[in-house]
Amino acid sequence: MPSRFACVVAAASLLTIAACKSSSKDAATAAAGPPPREASFDVRHEVKIAVPEGAKAVRAWVAYPQDDPLQTVADLKVECPYPHRVITDDHGNRMLYVEANAPTTREFSVVETFRLVRREQKVEADPSKTRPLTDAEKATFAAELAPNTHVVIDDSVRKVAREATGGEKNPVLAARRLYDWELRNVDYWVKDPDNRKASPVGSTEYTLKNRTGNCTDFHSLWTSMARAEGIPTRMVYGSFLKKDLDGKDKDQSYHCWPEFYAPGIGWVPHDVAVADIFVGDFQLTPTNEEKVRLTTADGYSGADPAKVDYYFGAVDERRVTWSRGRDLKPNPAPAAGALNHMAKAHVEVDGQVLPENKGWTRKLTFTTPAAR
């Protein structure tokens, strides 16, 4: 099946498998052409926790800006009235861990502030520079080829993935066909919020059945299909720093996007969920206009095929990365077990999960610093 849009072509550097497995630094592989764009932000990340009466112990795992080649974090400060420290999980992500034993307050906040310099990521997705995985590479990337709790690989996923790729074995061409399949077959829920909604967990099965969802739903399904076709894939969790919310007291929410591995190229990013906004097969209404605009990094003014192409192999600079992966296992471990992902926080009181918006809230805000 031919791709709906042309593949992105530029020049990439070679990366070894070992380098790709050991860290995320290969994800910054740059394409030829203009240098990547760069943007600076002063960021404030607050998690406010309501302590239930009689609580004996409150534990919180809070999203923390990662050490990443695409972003430079400076002047990072943490304010919290209880003991806290930076920990890691089994994927190498850093998190802020807070432990309040016999808390004396009915409410407290964990606040991270930092200066962020973020760079655009553009990776060459030239199919002539890659090939299918070898057996040794399949073993190396076993985790990135395996299912997760909500990223399932079953017969229905395999069937759709085979139909979407048409049997194509080149990882870049196959990945683009999966990207185009989602653009044709799945709609972002914000286009029609009166009739569509997202799953609460980021679910392959939900998205395949309902053909709608949010970024995590889109990318869970894409990841499942890519892995079913033998393409190693991992999901990145972060947030947009949305141009329309600069300096405003309004949460930026979260966003996610996948990276797939192509031998000879390295990790290639894409964002089919945002690309879907720019396909242009819907009308703006009073109900959806704000939601659509705030689903993108810098607003929406109609269909833009160039942006649809751009988001295969590139992601913009208005982002912060919080974590990579699903089914995360931090140390200390939550009583609830592995975390679905880390995009905001996970809070437990006396070993029981405290739900977001019922026991805690997150607010991510930013300002653009004045030019120096």
Coordinates of N, CA and C in Angstrom, one line a residue, residues 35 38 59 61 74-75 116 140 186 194 223 234 240 268 275 280 299-300 320 328 367 372:
P35 N 20.4 23.9 11.0 CA 20.6 23.4 12.4 C 19.3 23.3 13.2
E38 N 16.1 25.8 18.6 CA 16.3 25.8 20.1 C 15.4 26.8 20.8
R59 N 3.6 8.5 50.2 CA 4.8 8.4 49.4 C 4.4 8.9 48.0
W61 N 6.0 9.6 43.9 CA 6.9 9.5 42.8 C 6.6 10.5 41.8
A74 N 19.1 23.5 33.9 CA 19.9 24.3 34.8 C 19.1 24.9 35.9
D75 N 19.8 25.2 37.0 CA 19.2 25.9 38.1 C 18.0 25.2 38.7
L116 N 15.1 25.4 31.2 CA 15.2 24.4 30.2 C 15.6 25.0 28.9
T140 N 19.0 -8.3 21.3 CA 19.5 -7.1 22.0 C 18.3 -6.2 22.3
V186 N -7.6 6.4 12.5 CA -7.8 6.8 13.9 C -7.9 8.3 14.0
D194 N -17.5 15.9 21.8 CA -18.9 15.5 22.2 C -19.1 14.1 22.0
T223 N 2.9 1.6 18.7 CA 4.0 0.8 19.2 C 3.7 -0.7 19.1
R234 N 10.1 2.4 21.6 CA 9.9 2.8 23.0 C 9.1 4.1 23.0
F240 N 4.3 19.2 26.3 CA 4.5 20.4 25.4 C 4.6 21.6 26.3
V268 N 14.6 6.7 15.8 CA 13.9 7.7 14.9 C 12.6 8.1 15.7
A275 N 0.5 14.8 14.3 CA 0.3 14.9 12.8 C -1.2 14.7 12.5
G280 N -6.3 17.6 8.6 CA -7.3 18.6 8.1 C -8.7 18.1 7.7
G299 N -0.1 25.9 18.3 CA -1.4 26.3 17.7 C -1.8 25.6 16.5
Y300 N -2.9 26.0 15.9 CA -3.5 25.3 14.8 C -4.2 26.3 13.9
V320 N 9.4 19.0 27.0 CA 10.3 18.6 28.0 C 10.1 17.1 28.1
L328 N 7.1 0.8 34.4 CA 8.3 1.3 35.1 C 8.4 0.7 36.5
T367 N 7.3 30.2 31.6 CA 7.5 31.5 31.0 C 8.7 31.4 30.0
R372 N 18.9 37.5 26.6 CA 20.0 38.1 27.3 C 21.0 38.8 26.3

